[in-house]
Coordinates of C-alpha atoms in Angstrom, one line a residue:
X946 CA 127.3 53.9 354.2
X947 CA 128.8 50.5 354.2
X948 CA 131.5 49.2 352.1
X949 CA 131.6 44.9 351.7
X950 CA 134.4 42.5 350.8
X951 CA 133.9 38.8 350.4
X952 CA 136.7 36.3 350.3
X953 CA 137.1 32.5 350.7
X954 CA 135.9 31.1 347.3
X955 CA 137.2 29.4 345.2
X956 CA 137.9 25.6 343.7
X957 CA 136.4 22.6 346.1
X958 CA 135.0 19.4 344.6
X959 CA 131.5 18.0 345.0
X960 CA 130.6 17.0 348.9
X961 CA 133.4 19.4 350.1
X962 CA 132.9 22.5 352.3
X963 CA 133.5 26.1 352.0
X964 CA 133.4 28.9 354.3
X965 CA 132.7 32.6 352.5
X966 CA 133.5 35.6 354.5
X967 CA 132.3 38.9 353.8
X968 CA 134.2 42.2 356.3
X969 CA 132.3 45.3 356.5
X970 CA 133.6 49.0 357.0
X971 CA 132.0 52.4 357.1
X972 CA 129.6 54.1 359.3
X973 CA 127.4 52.2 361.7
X974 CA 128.5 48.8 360.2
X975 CA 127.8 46.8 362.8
X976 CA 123.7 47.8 362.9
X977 CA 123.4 46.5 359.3
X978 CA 120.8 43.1 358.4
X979 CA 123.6 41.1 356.5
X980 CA 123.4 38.8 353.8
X981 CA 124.6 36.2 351.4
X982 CA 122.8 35.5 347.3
X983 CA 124.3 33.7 344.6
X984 CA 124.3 34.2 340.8
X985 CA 125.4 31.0 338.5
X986 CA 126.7 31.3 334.9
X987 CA 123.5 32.2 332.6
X988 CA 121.1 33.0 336.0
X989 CA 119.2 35.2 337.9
X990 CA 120.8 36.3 341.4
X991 CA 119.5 34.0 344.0
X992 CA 119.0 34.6 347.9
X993 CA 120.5 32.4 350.7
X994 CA 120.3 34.1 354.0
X995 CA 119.7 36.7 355.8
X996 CA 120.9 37.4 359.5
X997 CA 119.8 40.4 361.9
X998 CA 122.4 42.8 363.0
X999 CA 122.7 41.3 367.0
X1000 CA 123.0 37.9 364.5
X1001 CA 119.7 36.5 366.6
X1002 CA 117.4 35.7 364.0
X1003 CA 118.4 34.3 360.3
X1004 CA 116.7 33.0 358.0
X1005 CA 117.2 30.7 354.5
X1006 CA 115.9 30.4 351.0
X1007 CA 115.1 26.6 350.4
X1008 CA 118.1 26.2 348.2
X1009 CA 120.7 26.6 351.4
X1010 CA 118.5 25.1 354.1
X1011 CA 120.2 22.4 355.6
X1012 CA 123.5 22.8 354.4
X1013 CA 124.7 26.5 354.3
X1014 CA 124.8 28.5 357.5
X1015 CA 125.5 32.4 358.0
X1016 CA 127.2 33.8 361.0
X1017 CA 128.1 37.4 361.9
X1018 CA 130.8 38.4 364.5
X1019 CA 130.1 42.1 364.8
X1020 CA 133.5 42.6 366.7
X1021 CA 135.6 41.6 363.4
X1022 CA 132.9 43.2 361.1
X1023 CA 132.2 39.8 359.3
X1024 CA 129.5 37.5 358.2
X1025 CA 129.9 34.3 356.8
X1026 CA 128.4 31.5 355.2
X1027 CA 129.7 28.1 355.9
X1028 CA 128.6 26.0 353.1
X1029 CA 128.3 22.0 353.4
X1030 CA 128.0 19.4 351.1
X1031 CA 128.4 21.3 348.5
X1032 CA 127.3 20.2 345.0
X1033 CA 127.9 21.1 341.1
X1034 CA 124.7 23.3 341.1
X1035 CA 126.6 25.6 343.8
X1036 CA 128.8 26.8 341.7
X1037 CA 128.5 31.0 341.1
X1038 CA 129.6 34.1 342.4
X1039 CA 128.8 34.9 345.8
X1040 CA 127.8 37.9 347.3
X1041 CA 127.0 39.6 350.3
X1042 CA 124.6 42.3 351.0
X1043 CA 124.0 44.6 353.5
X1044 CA 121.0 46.8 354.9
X1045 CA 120.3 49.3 357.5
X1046 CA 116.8 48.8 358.1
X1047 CA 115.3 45.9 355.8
X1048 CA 115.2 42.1 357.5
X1049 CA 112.7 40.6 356.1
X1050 CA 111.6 39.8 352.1
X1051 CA 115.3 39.3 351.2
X1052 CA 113.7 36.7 349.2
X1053 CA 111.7 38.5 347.1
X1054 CA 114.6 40.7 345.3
X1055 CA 114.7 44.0 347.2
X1056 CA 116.9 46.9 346.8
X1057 CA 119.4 46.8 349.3
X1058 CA 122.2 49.4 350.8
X1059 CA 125.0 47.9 349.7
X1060 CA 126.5 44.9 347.9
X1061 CA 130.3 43.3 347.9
X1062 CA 132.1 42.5 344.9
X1063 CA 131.4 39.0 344.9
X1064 CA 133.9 35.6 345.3
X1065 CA 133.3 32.8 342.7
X1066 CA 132.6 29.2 344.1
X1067 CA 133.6 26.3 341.4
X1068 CA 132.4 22.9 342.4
X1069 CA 133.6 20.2 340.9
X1070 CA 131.8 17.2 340.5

């Protein structure tokens, strides 16, 4: 299958950006749906985005709408999530998440192929 890595958190204060990066290896890597959630201290994990493999279609949950945006380049075997204006309520462990077939409903909790380890984002307000 597919093995994820994210990187780029870490300390940024409130307003500041962030971009995450997540590189992929293994078999067919580069035909995976990619993905982004977030799990805060005492919470549920939480979806973001979601992008197709060819990176044409995307979509976010309400909470990153407007200021978060996810971006594959298939050649480096990366997605990202550039994260704007970020705010207190952001902070958590990010992680990506991959799938070979699955698109759509990443909203709604699936079980998907594969998940990174995760990067912690602190915001500071």
């Amino acid at each position: 299958q597919v093995q994820l890595v994210e990187s780029g958190g870490g300390l940024v204060q409130a307003g500041g950006s962030l971009r995450l990066s997540c590189t992929a290896s293994g078999r067919s890597f580069s035909t995976y749906n990619l993905g982004w959630f977030r799990q805060a201290p005492g919470k549920e994990r939480e979806f973001l985005s979601a992008i197709s493999w060819t990176g044409s279609s995307s979509y976010y949950a309400e909470s990153a709408k407007g200021r978060f945006t996810i971006s594959r380049d298939n050649a480096k075997n990366t997605v990202y999530l550039q994260m704007n204006s970020l705010k207190a309520d952001d902070t958590a462990v990010y992680y990506c998440a991959a799938d070979r077939y699955r698109f759509s409903g990443w909203n709604r909790g699936p079980s998907l192929d594969a998940w990174g380890q995760g990067t912690l984002v602190t915001v500071s307000s």
